[in-house]
Amino acid sequence: MTTAEEHWDARYAESTRIWSGKPNAALVVEVTGVAPGRALDLGSGEGGDAIWLAQQGWQVTAVDVSPIALGRAAEHAKEAGVEDRIEFQQHELGKTFPAGTFDLVSAQFLHSTIDLPREEILREAAAAVAVGGILLVEGHLEFPIKSHHEAHGDVHFPTPAEVVADLGLDDGRWELLTTAAHDSVKLMDGKEFHYQDGTVKARRLSV
C-alpha cells in the first residue's frame, strides 16, 4: 500500500512546481488586517501561504507530509528572505500533529485522493487555536477538475455549515466570523480551473 508520504512525493516529483507560488486567495482575504502572532499552516505544500504569512509578520509553523514539498518551500522561503520566520515540520496529519497553540490555524484545502481523516484533523486544528485566535478552514465544494469527479464521484465535500456542525464551532466557545460559499479560480499545472469553495472562519472565545 502506498503511504501518504509516497503518494505526495510522487505527485510533487511530477513537476518542478505544482502550485502558483501565490497565497490562497481566501487566506489573503480573511487574514489581511489581523494582528500577526503565531500561525500554523496545515498542508503547506510548496510554501505559498506560509511565505505570505511570514511577510505579514507572522511566525509560522508550516506542516506537510511530503519532504519534497517541504524542501521546495524552504528554498522559496529563503529566496523571499523570510526563512527565519518559518519552521517547517513533517507530519502525516491524522497520525501526528504539531505541539502548542497558535493565534491562527489555517487549513487550506485538506483534501486528498487517498484516505485522509479530514474531520479528525480539523478537530485537532480547532483544539490548537489559542483563546482569541482564529481557525480558518477553506475547502472545495466540488472537484476543480472534471476527471477527478468522474473518478471519485462518491466523495462528499462538506459545506461550511457542515464543517461548523462537525467541529461544534457554534457551541458558545467560538464566534463565527465567516461561513460562506464562493466562486474560485485555481491555477494548477499551468491551467485555470473554475469551481466553488467554502470558507469557515471562527475566533475562539474560551477554552
CSV table of N, CA and C in Angstrom, one decimal, residues 61-194:
chain,number,residue,atom,x,y,z
A,61,THR,N,4.5,28.0,11.7
A,61,THR,CA,4.9,26.6,11.6
A,61,THR,C,4.2,26.0,10.4
A,62,ALA,N,4.9,25.6,9.5
A,62,ALA,CA,4.4,25.1,8.2
A,62,ALA,C,4.5,23.5,8.1
A,63,VAL,N,3.4,22.8,7.9
A,63,VAL,CA,3.4,21.4,8.0
A,63,VAL,C,3.0,20.7,6.7
A,64,ASP,N,3.7,19.7,6.3
A,64,ASP,CA,3.3,18.9,5.2
A,64,ASP,C,3.9,17.5,5.4
A,65,VAL,N,3.3,16.5,4.6
A,65,VAL,CA,3.7,15.2,4.7
A,65,VAL,C,4.9,14.9,3.8
A,66,SER,N,5.0,15.7,2.7
A,66,SER,CA,6.0,15.4,1.7
A,66,SER,C,7.3,16.1,1.9
A,67,PRO,N,8.4,15.4,2.1
A,67,PRO,CA,9.7,16.0,2.2
A,67,PRO,C,10.1,16.8,0.9
A,68,ILE,N,9.6,16.4,-0.2
A,68,ILE,CA,9.9,17.2,-1.5
A,68,ILE,C,9.3,18.6,-1.4
A,69,ALA,N,8.0,18.6,-1.0
A,69,ALA,CA,7.3,19.9,-0.8
A,69,ALA,C,7.9,20.7,0.2
A,70,LEU,N,8.3,20.2,1.3
A,70,LEU,CA,8.9,20.9,2.4
A,70,LEU,C,10.3,21.5,2.0
A,71,GLY,N,11.0,20.7,1.2
A,71,GLY,CA,12.3,21.2,0.7
A,71,GLY,C,12.2,22.4,-0.2
A,72,ARG,N,11.2,22.3,-1.1
A,72,ARG,CA,10.9,23.4,-2.0
A,72,ARG,C,10.5,24.6,-1.3
A,73,ALA,N,9.6,24.4,-0.3
A,73,ALA,CA,9.1,25.5,0.4
A,73,ALA,C,10.2,26.2,1.2
A,74,ALA,N,11.1,25.5,1.8
A,74,ALA,CA,12.2,26.1,2.5
A,74,ALA,C,13.1,26.9,1.5
A,75,GLU,N,13.3,26.4,0.3
A,75,GLU,CA,14.1,27.2,-0.7
A,75,GLU,C,13.3,28.4,-1.1
A,76,HIS,N,12.0,28.3,-1.3
A,76,HIS,CA,11.3,29.5,-1.6
A,76,HIS,C,11.3,30.5,-0.5
A,77,ALA,N,11.2,30.1,0.7
A,77,ALA,CA,11.2,31.0,1.9
A,77,ALA,C,12.6,31.7,2.0
A,78,LYS,N,13.6,31.0,1.7
A,78,LYS,CA,15.0,31.6,1.7
A,78,LYS,C,15.1,32.6,0.6
A,79,GLU,N,14.5,32.3,-0.6
A,79,GLU,CA,14.5,33.3,-1.7
A,79,GLU,C,13.8,34.5,-1.4
A,80,ALA,N,12.7,34.4,-0.6
A,80,ALA,CA,11.9,35.5,-0.2
A,80,ALA,C,12.4,36.2,1.0
A,81,GLY,N,13.4,35.7,1.6
A,81,GLY,CA,14.1,36.4,2.8
A,81,GLY,C,13.3,36.2,4.1
A,82,VAL,N,12.5,35.2,4.2
A,82,VAL,CA,11.7,35.0,5.4
A,82,VAL,C,11.9,33.7,6.1
A,83,GLU,N,13.1,33.0,5.7
A,83,GLU,CA,13.3,31.7,6.3
A,83,GLU,C,13.4,31.7,7.8
A,84,ASP,N,13.8,32.8,8.4
A,84,ASP,CA,13.9,32.9,9.9
A,84,ASP,C,12.5,33.0,10.5
A,85,ARG,N,11.5,33.2,9.8
A,85,ARG,CA,10.1,33.3,10.3
A,85,ARG,C,9.3,32.1,10.1
A,86,ILE,N,9.8,31.1,9.5
A,86,ILE,CA,9.1,29.8,9.2
A,86,ILE,C,9.8,28.6,9.7
A,87,GLU,N,9.1,27.8,10.5
A,87,GLU,CA,9.7,26.5,10.9
A,87,GLU,C,8.9,25.4,10.1
A,88,PHE,N,9.6,24.6,9.3
A,88,PHE,CA,9.0,23.6,8.6
A,88,PHE,C,9.0,22.3,9.3
A,89,GLN,N,7.9,21.6,9.4
A,89,GLN,CA,7.8,20.3,10.1
A,89,GLN,C,7.1,19.3,9.2
A,90,GLN,N,7.6,18.1,9.2
A,90,GLN,CA,6.9,17.0,8.5
A,90,GLN,C,6.0,16.3,9.4
A,91,HIS,N,4.7,16.2,9.1
A,91,HIS,CA,3.7,15.4,9.8
A,91,HIS,C,2.8,14.7,8.8
A,92,GLU,N,2.4,13.5,9.2
A,92,GLU,CA,1.3,12.9,8.5
A,92,GLU,C,0.1,13.2,9.4
A,93,LEU,N,-0.7,14.2,9.0
A,93,LEU,CA,-1.8,14.6,9.8
A,93,LEU,C,-2.8,13.5,9.9
A,94,GLY,N,-3.3,13.4,11.1
A,94,GLY,CA,-4.2,12.2,11.5
A,94,GLY,C,-3.4,11.2,12.3
A,95,LYS,N,-2.1,11.3,12.2
A,95,LYS,CA,-1.2,10.4,13.0
A,95,LYS,C,-0.3,11.3,13.9
A,96,THR,N,0.2,12.4,13.4
A,96,THR,CA,1.0,13.3,14.3
A,96,THR,C,0.5,14.7,14.0
A,97,PHE,N,0.7,15.6,15.0
A,97,PHE,CA,0.3,17.0,14.9
A,97,PHE,C,1.2,17.9,15.7
A,98,PRO,N,1.5,19.1,15.1
A,98,PRO,CA,2.4,20.0,15.8
A,98,PRO,C,2.0,20.3,17.2
A,99,ALA,N,2.9,20.5,18.1
A,99,ALA,CA,2.6,20.8,19.5
A,99,ALA,C,2.4,22.3,19.6
A,100,GLY,N,1.6,22.7,20.7
A,100,GLY,CA,1.5,24.1,21.0
A,100,GLY,C,0.1,24.6,20.6
A,101,THR,N,-0.1,25.9,20.9
A,101,THR,CA,-1.3,26.6,20.4
A,101,THR,C,-0.9,27.8,19.6
A,102,PHE,N,-1.8,28.3,18.8
A,102,PHE,CA,-1.5,29.3,17.8
A,102,PHE,C,-2.6,30.3,17.7
A,103,ASP,N,-2.2,31.5,17.2
A,103,ASP,CA,-3.1,32.6,17.1
A,103,ASP,C,-3.9,32.5,15.8
A,104,LEU,N,-3.4,31.7,14.9
A,104,LEU,CA,-4.1,31.4,13.6
A,104,LEU,C,-3.7,30.0,13.2
A,105,VAL,N,-4.8,29.2,13.0
A,105,VAL,CA,-4.6,27.9,12.4
A,105,VAL,C,-5.3,27.9,11.1
A,106,SER,N,-4.6,27.7,10.0
A,106,SER,CA,-5.1,27.7,8.6
A,106,SER,C,-5.0,26.3,8.0
A,107,ALA,N,-6.2,25.8,7.6
A,107,ALA,CA,-6.3,24.5,6.9
A,107,ALA,C,-6.9,24.8,5.6
A,108,GLN,N,-6.0,24.9,4.6
A,108,GLN,CA,-6.4,25.3,3.2
A,108,GLN,C,-6.5,24.0,2.3
A,109,PHE,N,-7.7,23.6,2.0
A,109,PHE,CA,-7.9,22.5,1.0
A,109,PHE,C,-7.2,21.2,1.5
A,110,LEU,N,-7.6,20.8,2.7
A,110,LEU,CA,-7.1,19.5,3.1
A,110,LEU,C,-8.0,18.4,2.5
A,111,HIS,N,-7.7,18.1,1.3
A,111,HIS,CA,-8.4,17.1,0.5
A,111,HIS,C,-7.3,16.2,-0.1
A,112,SER,N,-7.7,14.9,-0.3
A,112,SER,CA,-6.7,14.0,-0.9
A,112,SER,C,-7.5,12.9,-1.6
A,113,THR,N,-6.8,12.4,-2.7
A,113,THR,CA,-7.4,11.3,-3.4
A,113,THR,C,-7.1,10.0,-2.8
A,114,ILE,N,-6.3,10.0,-1.7
A,114,ILE,CA,-6.1,8.8,-0.9
A,114,ILE,C,-6.7,9.1,0.5
A,115,ASP,N,-6.8,8.1,1.3
A,115,ASP,CA,-7.5,8.2,2.6
A,115,ASP,C,-6.9,9.3,3.5
A,116,LEU,N,-7.8,10.2,4.0
A,116,LEU,CA,-7.4,11.3,4.8
A,116,LEU,C,-8.4,11.6,5.9
A,117,PRO,N,-8.1,11.4,7.2
A,117,PRO,CA,-9.1,11.6,8.2
A,117,PRO,C,-9.4,13.1,8.4
A,118,ARG,N,-10.0,13.8,7.5
A,118,ARG,CA,-10.1,15.2,7.5
A,118,ARG,C,-10.9,15.8,8.7
A,119,GLU,N,-12.0,15.2,9.1
A,119,GLU,CA,-12.7,15.7,10.3
A,119,GLU,C,-11.8,15.6,11.5
A,120,GLU,N,-11.1,14.5,11.7
A,120,GLU,CA,-10.2,14.3,12.9
A,120,GLU,C,-9.1,15.4,12.9
A,121,ILE,N,-8.6,15.6,11.7
A,121,ILE,CA,-7.5,16.7,11.6
A,121,ILE,C,-8.1,18.0,11.9
A,122,LEU,N,-9.2,18.4,11.4
A,122,LEU,CA,-9.8,19.7,11.7
A,122,LEU,C,-10.2,19.8,13.2
A,123,ARG,N,-10.6,18.8,13.8
A,123,ARG,CA,-10.8,18.9,15.3
A,123,ARG,C,-9.5,19.1,16.0
A,124,GLU,N,-8.4,18.5,15.6
A,124,GLU,CA,-7.1,18.8,16.2
A,124,GLU,C,-6.7,20.3,15.9
A,125,ALA,N,-7.0,20.7,14.7
A,125,ALA,CA,-6.7,22.1,14.3
A,125,ALA,C,-7.5,23.1,15.2
A,126,ALA,N,-8.7,22.8,15.4
A,126,ALA,CA,-9.5,23.7,16.3
A,126,ALA,C,-9.0,23.7,17.7
A,127,ALA,N,-8.5,22.5,18.2
A,127,ALA,CA,-8.0,22.4,19.6
A,127,ALA,C,-6.7,23.2,19.7
A,128,ALA,N,-6.0,23.4,18.6
A,128,ALA,CA,-4.7,24.1,18.6
A,128,ALA,C,-4.8,25.6,18.6
A,129,VAL,N,-6.1,26.1,18.5
A,129,VAL,CA,-6.3,27.6,18.4
A,129,VAL,C,-6.3,28.1,19.8
A,130,ALA,N,-5.4,29.2,20.1
A,130,ALA,CA,-5.4,29.8,21.4
A,130,ALA,C,-6.6,30.7,21.6
A,131,VAL,N,-6.9,30.9,22.8
A,131,VAL,CA,-8.1,31.8,23.1
A,131,VAL,C,-7.8,33.2,22.5
A,132,GLY,N,-8.8,33.7,21.7
A,132,GLY,CA,-8.6,34.9,21.0
A,132,GLY,C,-8.1,34.7,19.6
A,133,GLY,N,-7.7,33.5,19.3
A,133,GLY,CA,-7.1,33.1,18.0
A,133,GLY,C,-8.2,32.7,17.0
A,134,ILE,N,-7.7,32.5,15.7
A,134,ILE,CA,-8.6,32.3,14.6
A,134,ILE,C,-8.4,30.9,14.0
A,135,LEU,N,-9.5,30.2,13.7
A,135,LEU,CA,-9.4,29.0,12.9
A,135,LEU,C,-10.0,29.3,11.5
A,136,LEU,N,-9.2,29.0,10.5
A,136,LEU,CA,-9.6,29.3,9.1
A,136,LEU,C,-9.6,28.0,8.3
A,137,VAL,N,-10.7,27.5,7.9
A,137,VAL,CA,-10.8,26.3,7.1
A,137,VAL,C,-11.4,26.7,5.7
A,138,GLU,N,-10.6,26.3,4.7
A,138,GLU,CA,-11.1,26.6,3.3
A,138,GLU,C,-11.1,25.2,2.6
A,139,GLY,N,-12.2,24.9,2.0
A,139,GLY,CA,-12.3,23.6,1.3
A,139,GLY,C,-13.1,23.7,0.0
A,140,HIS,N,-12.9,22.7,-0.8
A,140,HIS,CA,-13.6,22.6,-2.1
A,140,HIS,C,-15.1,22.2,-1.8
A,141,LEU,N,-16.0,22.7,-2.6
A,141,LEU,CA,-17.4,22.2,-2.5
A,141,LEU,C,-17.7,21.3,-3.7
A,142,GLU,N,-16.7,21.2,-4.6
A,142,GLU,CA,-16.8,20.3,-5.8
A,142,GLU,C,-15.4,20.1,-6.3
A,143,PHE,N,-15.2,19.1,-7.1
A,143,PHE,CA,-13.9,18.8,-7.7
A,143,PHE,C,-13.5,19.9,-8.7
A,144,PRO,N,-12.4,20.6,-8.6
A,144,PRO,CA,-12.0,21.6,-9.6
A,144,PRO,C,-11.8,20.9,-11.0
A,145,ILE,N,-11.3,19.7,-11.0
A,145,ILE,CA,-11.0,19.0,-12.3
A,145,ILE,C,-12.1,18.0,-12.6
A,146,LYS,N,-12.7,18.1,-13.7
A,146,LYS,CA,-13.9,17.2,-14.1
A,146,LYS,C,-13.5,15.7,-14.0
A,147,SER,N,-12.3,15.4,-14.4
A,147,SER,CA,-11.9,13.9,-14.4
A,147,SER,C,-11.8,13.4,-13.0
A,148,HIS,N,-11.5,14.2,-12.1
A,148,HIS,CA,-11.4,13.8,-10.7
A,148,HIS,C,-12.9,13.5,-10.2
A,149,HIS,N,-13.8,14.3,-10.6
A,149,HIS,CA,-15.2,14.0,-10.2
A,149,HIS,C,-15.7,12.6,-10.8
A,150,GLU,N,-15.3,12.4,-12.0
A,150,GLU,CA,-15.7,11.1,-12.7
A,150,GLU,C,-15.0,9.9,-12.0
A,151,ALA,N,-13.8,10.1,-11.5
A,151,ALA,CA,-13.1,9.0,-10.9
A,151,ALA,C,-13.4,8.8,-9.4
A,152,HIS,N,-13.9,9.9,-8.7
A,152,HIS,CA,-14.1,9.9,-7.3
A,152,HIS,C,-15.5,10.5,-7.0
A,153,GLY,N,-16.5,10.1,-7.8
A,153,GLY,CA,-17.8,10.7,-7.6
A,153,GLY,C,-18.5,10.5,-6.3
A,154,ASP,N,-18.0,9.5,-5.5
A,154,ASP,CA,-18.6,9.2,-4.2
A,154,ASP,C,-18.1,10.1,-3.1
A,155,VAL,N,-17.1,11.0,-3.4
A,155,VAL,CA,-16.5,11.8,-2.4
A,155,VAL,C,-17.5,12.9,-2.0
A,156,HIS,N,-17.7,13.2,-0.7
A,156,HIS,CA,-18.6,14.3,-0.3
A,156,HIS,C,-17.7,15.4,0.2
A,157,PHE,N,-18.0,16.6,-0.3
A,157,PHE,CA,-17.3,17.8,0.2
A,157,PHE,C,-18.2,18.5,1.2
A,158,PRO,N,-17.9,18.6,2.4
A,158,PRO,CA,-18.8,19.3,3.4
A,158,PRO,C,-19.0,20.8,3.1
A,159,THR,N,-20.2,21.2,3.3
A,159,THR,CA,-20.5,22.7,3.2
A,159,THR,C,-19.9,23.4,4.4
A,160,PRO,N,-19.8,24.7,4.4
A,160,PRO,CA,-19.4,25.4,5.6
A,160,PRO,C,-20.3,25.1,6.8
A,161,ALA,N,-21.6,25.0,6.6
A,161,ALA,CA,-22.5,24.7,7.7
A,161,ALA,C,-22.2,23.3,8.3
A,162,GLU,N,-21.8,22.4,7.5
A,162,GLU,CA,-21.5,21.0,8.0
A,162,GLU,C,-20.2,21.1,8.7
A,163,VAL,N,-19.2,21.9,8.3
A,163,VAL,CA,-17.9,22.0,9.0
A,163,VAL,C,-18.2,22.6,10.4
A,164,VAL,N,-19.0,23.6,10.4
A,164,VAL,CA,-19.3,24.3,11.7
A,164,VAL,C,-19.9,23.2,12.6
A,165,ALA,N,-20.9,22.5,12.1
A,165,ALA,CA,-21.6,21.5,13.0
A,165,ALA,C,-20.6,20.4,13.4
A,166,ASP,N,-19.8,19.9,12.5
A,166,ASP,CA,-18.9,18.8,12.8
A,166,ASP,C,-17.9,19.2,13.9
A,167,LEU,N,-17.5,20.4,13.9
A,167,LEU,CA,-16.5,20.9,14.8
A,167,LEU,C,-17.1,21.5,16.1
A,168,GLY,N,-18.4,21.7,16.1
A,168,GLY,CA,-19.0,22.3,17.3
A,168,GLY,C,-18.6,23.8,17.4
A,169,LEU,N,-18.4,24.5,16.3
A,169,LEU,CA,-18.0,25.8,16.4
A,169,LEU,C,-19.0,26.8,16.9
A,170,ASP,N,-20.3,26.4,17.0
A,170,ASP,CA,-21.4,27.3,17.4
A,170,ASP,C,-21.8,27.0,18.8
A,171,ASP,N,-20.9,26.5,19.7
A,171,ASP,CA,-21.3,26.0,21.0
A,171,ASP,C,-21.1,27.0,22.1
A,172,GLY,N,-20.9,28.3,21.7
A,172,GLY,CA,-20.6,29.3,22.7
A,172,GLY,C,-19.2,29.6,23.0
A,173,ARG,N,-18.3,28.7,22.6
A,173,ARG,CA,-16.9,28.9,22.8
A,173,ARG,C,-16.2,29.6,21.6
A,174,TRP,N,-17.0,29.7,20.5
A,174,TRP,CA,-16.5,30.3,19.3
A,174,TRP,C,-17.4,31.4,18.8
A,175,GLU,N,-16.8,32.4,18.1
A,175,GLU,CA,-17.5,33.4,17.4
A,175,GLU,C,-17.3,33.1,15.9
A,176,LEU,N,-18.4,32.9,15.2
A,176,LEU,CA,-18.4,32.6,13.8
A,176,LEU,C,-18.2,33.9,13.1
A,177,LEU,N,-17.2,34.1,12.3
A,177,LEU,CA,-16.9,35.3,11.5
A,177,LEU,C,-17.2,35.2,10.1
A,178,THR,N,-17.0,34.0,9.5
A,178,THR,CA,-17.3,33.8,8.1
A,178,THR,C,-17.8,32.3,7.9
A,179,THR,N,-18.9,32.1,7.3
A,179,THR,CA,-19.4,30.8,6.8
A,179,THR,C,-20.0,31.0,5.5
A,180,ALA,N,-19.3,30.8,4.4
A,180,ALA,CA,-19.8,31.2,3.1
A,180,ALA,C,-19.2,30.3,2.0
A,181,ALA,N,-20.0,30.1,0.9
A,181,ALA,CA,-19.6,29.5,-0.3
A,181,ALA,C,-19.2,30.6,-1.3
A,182,HIS,N,-18.3,30.4,-2.2
A,182,HIS,CA,-17.9,31.4,-3.2
A,182,HIS,C,-17.3,30.7,-4.4
A,183,ASP,N,-17.3,31.5,-5.5
A,183,ASP,CA,-16.6,31.0,-6.7
A,183,ASP,C,-15.1,31.2,-6.6
A,184,SER,N,-14.4,30.2,-7.2
A,184,SER,CA,-12.9,30.3,-7.1
A,184,SER,C,-12.3,29.9,-8.5
A,185,VAL,N,-11.1,30.4,-8.6
A,185,VAL,CA,-10.3,30.0,-9.8
A,185,VAL,C,-8.9,29.6,-9.2
A,186,LYS,N,-8.5,28.4,-9.6
A,186,LYS,CA,-7.2,27.9,-9.2
A,186,LYS,C,-6.3,27.6,-10.4
A,187,LEU,N,-5.0,28.1,-10.3
A,187,LEU,CA,-4.0,27.8,-11.3
A,187,LEU,C,-3.2,26.6,-10.8
A,188,MET,N,-3.3,25.5,-11.6
A,188,MET,CA,-2.6,24.3,-11.2
A,188,MET,C,-2.0,23.6,-12.5
A,189,ASP,N,-0.7,23.4,-12.5
A,189,ASP,CA,0.0,22.8,-13.6
A,189,ASP,C,-0.2,23.7,-14.9
A,190,GLY,N,-0.3,25.0,-14.6
A,190,GLY,CA,-0.4,26.0,-15.7
A,190,GLY,C,-1.7,26.2,-16.3
A,191,LYS,N,-2.8,25.5,-15.7
A,191,LYS,CA,-4.1,25.6,-16.2
A,191,LYS,C,-5.1,26.3,-15.2
A,192,GLU,N,-6.1,27.0,-15.6
A,192,GLU,CA,-7.1,27.6,-14.8
A,192,GLU,C,-8.3,26.7,-14.6
A,193,PHE,N,-8.7,26.5,-13.4
A,193,PHE,CA,-9.9,25.7,-13.1
A,193,PHE,C,-10.9,26.6,-12.3
A,194,HIS,N,-12.2,26.6,-12.7
A,194,HIS,CA,-13.3,27.3,-12.1
A,194,HIS,C,-14.2,26.4,-11.3
